[in-house]
């Protein structure tokens, strides 16, 4: 067999020799000069926000500040784990009919943490398209990644959401200066609610941070879960706050200056929650609702809500893992709570049921 010859040329070798040009002293001086980065890389704010100033259908932060009852809407599923848009539309319609003024789409209650960003933005766009003329649509486009938060917020406003909900970076926590930079990166895009829930993020957003970012006209306000003392601290300084705790929202609204509530319980009893926010001090109604609210949050949200809505027959009993339904004894408790408060005050028209364990579908891949 003939030996194949190599025609490769090693570095440093050449079959031809070409004379080097005479570069002179100018080449030597440039060669010895200190390297400088390209100018574009150091221009501040070089990455401009992808935003529109078309005002025909835009919502201002002032429009958001006036909302009293905002529901963190549940996302229902089909048996294969995809969105059940028919059931979702029914839930939103029931909120509108019972006086809710806004919905949070894809929040913790709506299980945004279990959605792909494609699903997330699609659901925001669907909600705007179907209901945007009747209720304010606030998209949860927050993330612990500033890059993701920017991108999702750009897309959310592009599909028509009225405001964005932003959480502080969780798990991979940052400094207070980092929190300010994170929020400053998304505030220029449109009306924004900042969400403070240290029990989930592992980090409190202190007043120092909120007071700094409140200089932006796009800060609509804060969803505050630390408590009513913190709420009053903000409202005394003219910052709009919604209570993030259903069990404290009555006192927050009527004794501590909160504008209203961003509520989980209103998924179930929107009319009574509206009464709690609009009807003046009503300690008797508040006391009446507390057992239901306590039941809802005995396990991490949205486990209780998902179970309750399935028992009321307004969504299919489908859970995206890692969420699983409440045990049988708790489901029996809910049936009794519905009877005490009155079935007519809850969403849906079917009789409340306990449901068997086998009725629930748990989906890990979807």
Short mmCIF file of C-alpha atoms in Angstrom, two decimals:
data_model
loop_
_atom_site.label_atom_id
_atom_site.label_comp_id
_atom_site.label_asym_id
_atom_site.label_seq_id
_atom_site.Cartn_x
_atom_site.Cartn_y
_atom_site.Cartn_z
CA UNK A 1 0.00 0.00 0.00
CA UNK A 2 1.38 3.36 -0.96
CA UNK A 3 2.16 5.69 1.87
CA UNK A 4 0.02 8.83 1.91
CA UNK A 5 2.09 11.98 1.92
CA UNK A 6 1.27 14.78 4.34
CA UNK A 7 0.71 18.14 2.77
CA UNK A 8 0.15 19.99 6.03
CA UNK A 9 2.41 22.83 7.03
CA UNK A 10 3.50 23.27 10.64
CA UNK A 11 3.16 26.63 12.33
CA UNK A 12 6.28 28.62 11.89
CA UNK A 13 7.04 26.97 8.53
CA UNK A 14 6.05 28.30 5.16
CA UNK A 15 6.61 27.16 1.60
CA UNK A 16 6.97 30.79 0.56
CA UNK A 17 8.79 33.64 2.21
CA UNK A 18 7.30 37.10 1.90
CA UNK A 19 9.20 40.24 2.92
CA UNK A 20 7.74 42.07 5.92
CA UNK A 21 6.67 45.65 5.25
CA UNK A 22 8.68 48.46 6.85
CA UNK A 23 6.25 49.61 9.60
CA UNK A 24 8.53 52.24 11.05
CA UNK A 25 8.39 54.02 14.42
CA UNK A 26 4.60 54.47 14.35
CA UNK A 27 4.08 50.69 14.45
CA UNK A 28 6.46 50.35 17.41
CA UNK A 29 4.70 53.07 19.41
CA UNK A 30 1.28 51.50 18.79
CA UNK A 31 2.63 48.14 19.77
CA UNK A 32 3.84 49.49 23.10
CA UNK A 33 0.67 51.50 23.83
CA UNK A 34 -1.72 50.38 26.58
CA UNK A 35 -4.79 48.49 25.32
CA UNK A 36 -8.14 50.21 25.74
CA UNK A 37 -11.55 48.57 25.60
CA UNK A 38 -13.91 49.33 22.72
CA UNK A 39 -15.83 52.50 23.48
CA UNK A 40 -19.28 50.92 23.06
CA UNK A 41 -18.61 48.56 25.93
CA UNK A 42 -18.37 51.38 28.46
CA UNK A 43 -21.30 53.54 27.34
CA UNK A 44 -23.76 53.63 30.27
CA UNK A 45 -27.25 52.26 29.54
CA UNK A 46 -26.10 50.97 26.17
CA UNK A 47 -28.75 48.22 26.42
CA UNK A 48 -31.88 50.33 26.15
CA UNK A 49 -35.21 48.98 27.42
CA UNK A 50 -37.49 47.54 24.75
CA UNK A 51 -40.49 49.72 25.49
CA UNK A 52 -43.22 51.63 23.70
CA UNK A 53 -44.50 55.11 24.39
CA UNK A 54 -47.76 54.54 22.48
CA UNK A 55 -50.32 55.74 25.01
CA UNK A 56 -53.66 54.82 23.44
CA UNK A 57 -54.18 51.71 25.55
CA UNK A 58 -51.43 52.11 28.09
CA UNK A 59 -51.99 52.09 31.83
CA UNK A 60 -50.23 54.52 34.14
CA UNK A 61 -48.93 53.69 37.58
CA UNK A 62 -51.66 55.98 38.96
CA UNK A 63 -54.30 53.66 37.49
CA UNK A 64 -52.75 50.72 39.33
CA UNK A 65 -52.41 52.60 42.62
CA UNK A 66 -56.18 52.92 42.95
CA UNK A 67 -56.95 49.18 42.89
CA UNK A 68 -58.44 47.83 46.13
CA UNK A 69 -58.95 44.14 45.36
CA UNK A 70 -56.43 42.25 43.23
CA UNK A 71 -56.73 38.48 42.99
CA UNK A 72 -53.67 36.28 42.59
CA UNK A 73 -55.49 34.08 40.11
CA UNK A 74 -55.22 30.29 40.07
CA UNK A 75 -54.00 28.49 36.91
CA UNK A 76 -56.09 25.34 36.24
CA UNK A 77 -54.86 22.33 34.25
CA UNK A 78 -56.06 19.65 31.90
CA UNK A 79 -55.36 16.00 32.83
CA UNK A 80 -52.11 16.05 30.83
CA UNK A 81 -50.87 19.12 32.71
CA UNK A 82 -51.46 21.75 30.01
CA UNK A 83 -53.43 24.90 30.81
CA UNK A 84 -57.19 24.49 31.01
CA UNK A 85 -58.04 27.82 29.39
CA UNK A 86 -61.79 27.18 29.51
CA UNK A 87 -61.67 26.77 33.29
CA UNK A 88 -59.24 29.69 33.58
CA UNK A 89 -61.60 31.98 31.66
CA UNK A 90 -64.39 30.92 34.00
CA UNK A 91 -62.32 31.82 37.04
CA UNK A 92 -61.43 35.27 35.67
CA UNK A 93 -65.04 35.95 34.68
CA UNK A 94 -66.17 35.13 38.22
CA UNK A 95 -63.62 37.62 39.56
CA UNK A 96 -64.91 40.33 37.26
CA UNK A 97 -68.56 39.60 38.09
CA UNK A 98 -67.83 39.81 41.81
CA UNK A 99 -65.93 43.07 41.75
CA UNK A 100 -62.22 42.22 41.65
CA UNK A 101 -60.32 45.03 39.95
CA UNK A 102 -57.13 43.25 38.99
CA UNK A 103 -55.54 39.83 38.62
CA UNK A 104 -51.97 38.69 39.12
CA UNK A 105 -51.19 36.23 36.32
CA UNK A 106 -48.57 33.55 36.91
CA UNK A 107 -47.75 34.56 40.47
CA UNK A 108 -46.99 32.11 43.25
CA UNK A 109 -50.69 31.27 43.51
CA UNK A 110 -50.89 30.89 39.74
CA UNK A 111 -47.80 28.65 39.84
CA UNK A 112 -45.63 30.77 37.59
CA UNK A 113 -42.70 28.95 39.16
CA UNK A 114 -43.90 25.77 37.40
CA UNK A 115 -44.32 27.42 33.98
CA UNK A 116 -41.97 27.82 31.09
CA UNK A 117 -41.56 31.44 30.04
CA UNK A 118 -43.45 30.64 26.83
CA UNK A 119 -46.41 29.43 28.88
CA UNK A 120 -46.09 32.41 31.18
CA UNK A 121 -46.16 35.09 28.48
CA UNK A 122 -48.88 33.24 26.56
CA UNK A 123 -51.15 33.24 29.63
CA UNK A 124 -50.52 36.95 30.23
CA UNK A 125 -51.34 37.70 26.58
CA UNK A 126 -54.44 35.50 26.67
CA UNK A 127 -55.70 37.28 29.79
CA UNK A 128 -55.16 40.71 28.26
CA UNK A 129 -56.77 39.67 24.99
CA UNK A 130 -59.90 38.24 26.65
CA UNK A 131 -60.33 40.41 29.75
CA UNK A 132 -58.01 43.42 29.51
CA UNK A 133 -60.90 45.81 28.98
CA UNK A 134 -62.67 44.67 32.16
CA UNK A 135 -59.89 44.05 34.67
CA UNK A 136 -56.28 45.11 35.16
CA UNK A 137 -53.82 42.39 34.18
CA UNK A 138 -50.64 42.36 36.26
CA UNK A 139 -48.09 39.88 34.99
CA UNK A 140 -45.63 38.25 37.34
CA UNK A 141 -42.49 38.72 35.26
CA UNK A 142 -40.07 38.75 38.17
CA UNK A 143 -37.10 36.42 38.46
CA UNK A 144 -33.99 35.89 40.55
CA UNK A 145 -32.09 36.52 37.31
CA UNK A 146 -32.10 40.17 36.29
CA UNK A 147 -31.59 39.15 32.66
CA UNK A 148 -34.69 36.94 32.75
CA UNK A 149 -36.71 39.60 34.57
CA UNK A 150 -35.83 42.20 31.93
CA UNK A 151 -36.66 39.88 29.03
CA UNK A 152 -39.95 38.63 30.51
CA UNK A 153 -41.05 42.15 31.43
CA UNK A 154 -40.33 43.42 27.92
CA UNK A 155 -42.43 40.59 26.52
CA UNK A 156 -45.21 41.05 29.08
CA UNK A 157 -45.68 44.72 28.26
CA UNK A 158 -45.40 43.94 24.56
CA UNK A 159 -48.42 41.59 24.82
CA UNK A 160 -50.38 44.23 26.70
CA UNK A 161 -50.15 43.63 30.44
CA UNK A 162 -51.04 46.70 32.47
CA UNK A 163 -48.36 46.29 35.14
CA UNK A 164 -45.58 43.97 36.25
CA UNK A 165 -45.06 42.22 39.57
CA UNK A 166 -41.42 41.91 40.63
CA UNK A 167 -39.89 39.92 43.44
CA UNK A 168 -36.39 40.35 44.83
CA UNK A 169 -33.78 37.77 43.71
CA UNK A 170 -34.31 34.63 45.79
CA UNK A 171 -31.93 31.77 46.63
CA UNK A 172 -28.95 33.49 44.99
CA UNK A 173 -29.48 36.57 47.16
CA UNK A 174 -27.76 39.86 46.49
CA UNK A 175 -26.78 42.96 48.47
CA UNK A 176 -29.07 45.92 49.13
CA UNK A 177 -27.27 47.82 46.37
CA UNK A 178 -27.87 44.82 44.12
CA UNK A 179 -31.59 44.93 44.92
CA UNK A 180 -31.75 48.58 43.85
CA UNK A 181 -29.91 47.80 40.62
CA UNK A 182 -32.19 44.83 39.94
CA UNK A 183 -35.38 46.88 40.34
CA UNK A 184 -33.91 49.85 38.46
CA UNK A 185 -33.36 47.51 35.50
CA UNK A 186 -37.08 46.77 35.11
CA UNK A 187 -38.83 49.90 36.39
CA UNK A 188 -38.32 51.94 33.19
CA UNK A 189 -40.55 49.55 31.23
CA UNK A 190 -43.88 50.33 32.87
CA UNK A 191 -46.01 50.31 36.05
CA UNK A 192 -44.49 47.98 38.62
CA UNK A 193 -45.48 46.42 41.92
CA UNK A 194 -42.62 45.16 44.08
CA UNK A 195 -43.40 42.03 46.08
CA UNK A 196 -41.79 41.50 49.48
CA UNK A 197 -42.28 38.00 50.91
CA UNK A 198 -39.21 37.02 52.96
CA UNK A 199 -40.73 33.65 53.92
CA UNK A 200 -40.30 32.61 50.28
CA UNK A 201 -37.26 34.59 49.12
CA UNK A 202 -35.18 34.31 52.30
CA UNK A 203 -34.47 38.05 52.19
CA UNK A 204 -36.44 41.06 53.33
CA UNK A 205 -36.63 44.12 51.09
CA UNK A 206 -36.04 46.87 53.66
CA UNK A 207 -37.60 50.35 53.50
CA UNK A 208 -34.23 51.79 52.50
CA UNK A 209 -34.46 49.96 49.17
CA UNK A 210 -38.12 50.82 48.56
CA UNK A 211 -37.55 54.49 49.39
CA UNK A 212 -34.73 54.56 46.85
CA UNK A 213 -36.60 52.96 43.96
CA UNK A 214 -39.76 54.94 44.81
CA UNK A 215 -38.14 57.86 43.00
CA UNK A 216 -39.24 56.15 39.78
CA UNK A 217 -42.69 57.29 38.58
CA UNK A 218 -43.33 53.71 37.45
CA UNK A 219 -43.36 52.29 40.98
CA UNK A 220 -47.06 51.71 41.58
CA UNK A 221 -46.50 50.31 45.05
CA UNK A 222 -45.50 47.36 47.19
CA UNK A 223 -47.15 44.05 47.99
CA UNK A 224 -45.98 43.70 51.59
CA UNK A 225 -46.05 40.48 53.60
CA UNK A 226 -43.91 41.51 56.59
CA UNK A 227 -46.86 42.95 58.51
CA UNK A 228 -48.99 45.97 59.20
CA UNK A 229 -46.31 47.96 61.03
CA UNK A 230 -44.22 47.92 57.86
CA UNK A 231 -47.27 48.84 55.80
CA UNK A 232 -47.94 51.87 57.97
CA UNK A 233 -44.29 52.90 57.72
CA UNK A 234 -44.71 53.13 53.94
CA UNK A 235 -48.17 54.67 53.84
CA UNK A 236 -47.06 57.40 56.24
CA UNK A 237 -44.49 58.32 53.57
CA UNK A 238 -46.99 58.30 50.72
CA UNK A 239 -46.02 54.92 49.24
CA UNK A 240 -48.92 52.77 48.07
CA UNK A 241 -49.08 49.32 49.68
CA UNK A 242 -51.23 46.25 49.28
CA UNK A 243 -51.38 43.72 52.07
CA UNK A 244 -50.03 40.35 50.99
CA UNK A 245 -51.54 38.59 54.00
CA UNK A 246 -55.25 37.79 53.78
CA UNK A 247 -55.51 37.31 57.54
CA UNK A 248 -54.22 40.86 58.13
CA UNK A 249 -55.74 42.68 55.18
CA UNK A 250 -58.85 44.03 56.96
CA UNK A 251 -56.80 45.82 59.59
CA UNK A 252 -54.17 46.81 57.02
CA UNK A 253 -56.84 48.48 54.91
CA UNK A 254 -58.80 50.25 57.64
CA UNK A 255 -56.23 50.88 60.38
CA UNK A 256 -52.82 51.08 58.70
CA UNK A 257 -53.43 52.90 55.44
CA UNK A 258 -53.12 50.04 52.93
CA UNK A 259 -54.75 50.66 49.57
CA UNK A 260 -56.13 47.12 49.53
CA UNK A 261 -55.08 43.50 49.24
CA UNK A 262 -53.51 41.16 46.71
CA UNK A 263 -55.49 38.14 47.75
CA UNK A 264 -55.49 34.36 47.49
CA UNK A 265 -58.79 33.91 49.33
CA UNK A 266 -60.63 36.03 46.77
CA UNK A 267 -60.25 33.13 44.33
CA UNK A 268 -62.90 31.43 46.47
CA UNK A 269 -65.03 34.29 47.84
CA UNK A 270 -64.38 37.39 45.70
CA UNK A 271 -67.62 39.11 46.73
CA UNK A 272 -66.90 38.87 50.45
CA UNK A 273 -63.29 39.98 49.97
CA UNK A 274 -64.53 42.98 48.01
CA UNK A 275 -66.87 43.81 50.87
CA UNK A 276 -63.93 43.57 53.26
CA UNK A 277 -61.95 46.09 51.16
CA UNK A 278 -64.74 48.49 50.18
CA UNK A 279 -67.39 48.32 52.88
CA UNK A 280 -65.63 50.03 55.77
CA UNK A 281 -64.53 48.45 59.02
CA UNK A 282 -66.25 45.13 59.45
CA UNK A 283 -64.62 43.12 62.22
CA UNK A 284 -67.50 40.62 62.34
CA UNK A 285 -67.05 39.69 58.67
CA UNK A 286 -63.28 39.54 59.16
CA UNK A 287 -63.67 37.13 62.09
CA UNK A 288 -66.11 35.04 60.06
CA UNK A 289 -63.56 34.59 57.25
CA UNK A 290 -60.47 33.92 59.38
CA UNK A 291 -61.07 30.16 59.81
CA UNK A 292 -61.21 29.77 56.01
CA UNK A 293 -58.07 31.86 55.57
CA UNK A 294 -56.22 29.85 58.22
CA UNK A 295 -57.30 26.62 56.52
CA UNK A 296 -56.01 27.87 53.17
CA UNK A 297 -52.52 28.50 54.51
CA UNK A 298 -51.97 25.50 56.79
CA UNK A 299 -49.86 24.09 53.97
CA UNK A 300 -47.81 26.25 51.60
CA UNK A 301 -49.91 28.16 49.08
CA UNK A 302 -51.34 27.17 46.57
CA UNK A 303 -51.95 23.64 47.91
CA UNK A 304 -55.05 24.61 49.91
CA UNK A 305 -56.49 26.77 47.13
CA UNK A 306 -55.98 24.11 44.47
CA UNK A 307 -57.71 21.55 46.66
CA UNK A 308 -60.62 23.88 47.49
CA UNK A 309 -61.30 24.89 43.88
CA UNK A 310 -61.35 21.23 42.86
CA UNK A 311 -63.80 20.45 45.67
CA UNK A 312 -66.02 23.30 44.46
CA UNK A 313 -66.01 21.78 40.97
CA UNK A 314 -64.72 24.86 39.15
CA UNK A 315 -61.38 23.30 38.14
CA UNK A 316 -60.31 19.76 37.41
CA UNK A 317 -58.51 18.02 40.32
CA UNK A 318 -55.17 18.15 38.50
CA UNK A 319 -51.96 19.13 40.28
CA UNK A 320 -48.61 19.92 38.76
CA UNK A 321 -46.02 18.37 41.03
CA UNK A 322 -44.52 19.06 43.51
CA UNK A 323 -47.94 20.23 44.75
CA UNK A 324 -50.29 17.55 46.04
CA UNK A 325 -53.83 17.84 47.45
CA UNK A 326 -54.66 18.24 51.11
CA UNK A 327 -55.45 14.99 52.94
CA UNK A 328 -58.98 13.67 53.39
CA UNK A 329 -59.48 15.13 56.89
CA UNK A 330 -58.66 18.63 55.63
CA UNK A 331 -61.00 18.23 52.68
CA UNK A 332 -63.80 17.37 55.09
CA UNK A 333 -62.95 20.53 57.06
CA UNK A 334 -63.33 22.59 53.91
CA UNK A 335 -66.80 21.21 53.23
CA UNK A 336 -67.82 22.30 56.73
CA UNK A 337 -66.29 25.76 56.23
CA UNK A 338 -68.27 26.23 53.03
CA UNK A 339 -71.48 25.34 54.82
CA UNK A 340 -70.72 27.75 57.67
CA UNK A 341 -69.94 30.69 55.39
CA UNK A 342 -72.62 29.80 52.84
CA UNK A 343 -72.16 28.03 49.52
CA UNK A 344 -73.69 31.02 47.74
CA UNK A 345 -70.66 33.12 48.71
CA UNK A 346 -68.20 30.82 46.93
CA UNK A 347 -67.37 30.63 43.24
CA UNK A 348 -69.09 28.05 41.07
CA UNK A 349 -72.51 26.48 41.24
CA UNK A 350 -71.86 22.80 41.99
CA UNK A 351 -72.23 21.30 45.43
CA UNK A 352 -68.99 21.17 47.38
CA UNK A 353 -67.54 17.66 47.54
CA UNK A 354 -64.94 15.92 49.67
CA UNK A 355 -63.47 14.01 46.68
CA UNK A 356 -61.66 10.69 46.96
CA UNK A 357 -57.90 10.43 46.83
CA UNK A 358 -58.21 8.62 43.50
CA UNK A 359 -60.01 11.61 41.99
CA UNK A 360 -56.81 13.66 41.96
CA UNK A 361 -54.31 13.57 39.10
CA UNK A 362 -50.67 14.40 39.81
CA UNK A 363 -48.61 15.41 36.80
CA UNK A 364 -44.82 15.44 36.79
CA UNK A 365 -44.24 15.85 33.03
CA UNK A 366 -46.27 18.27 30.98
#
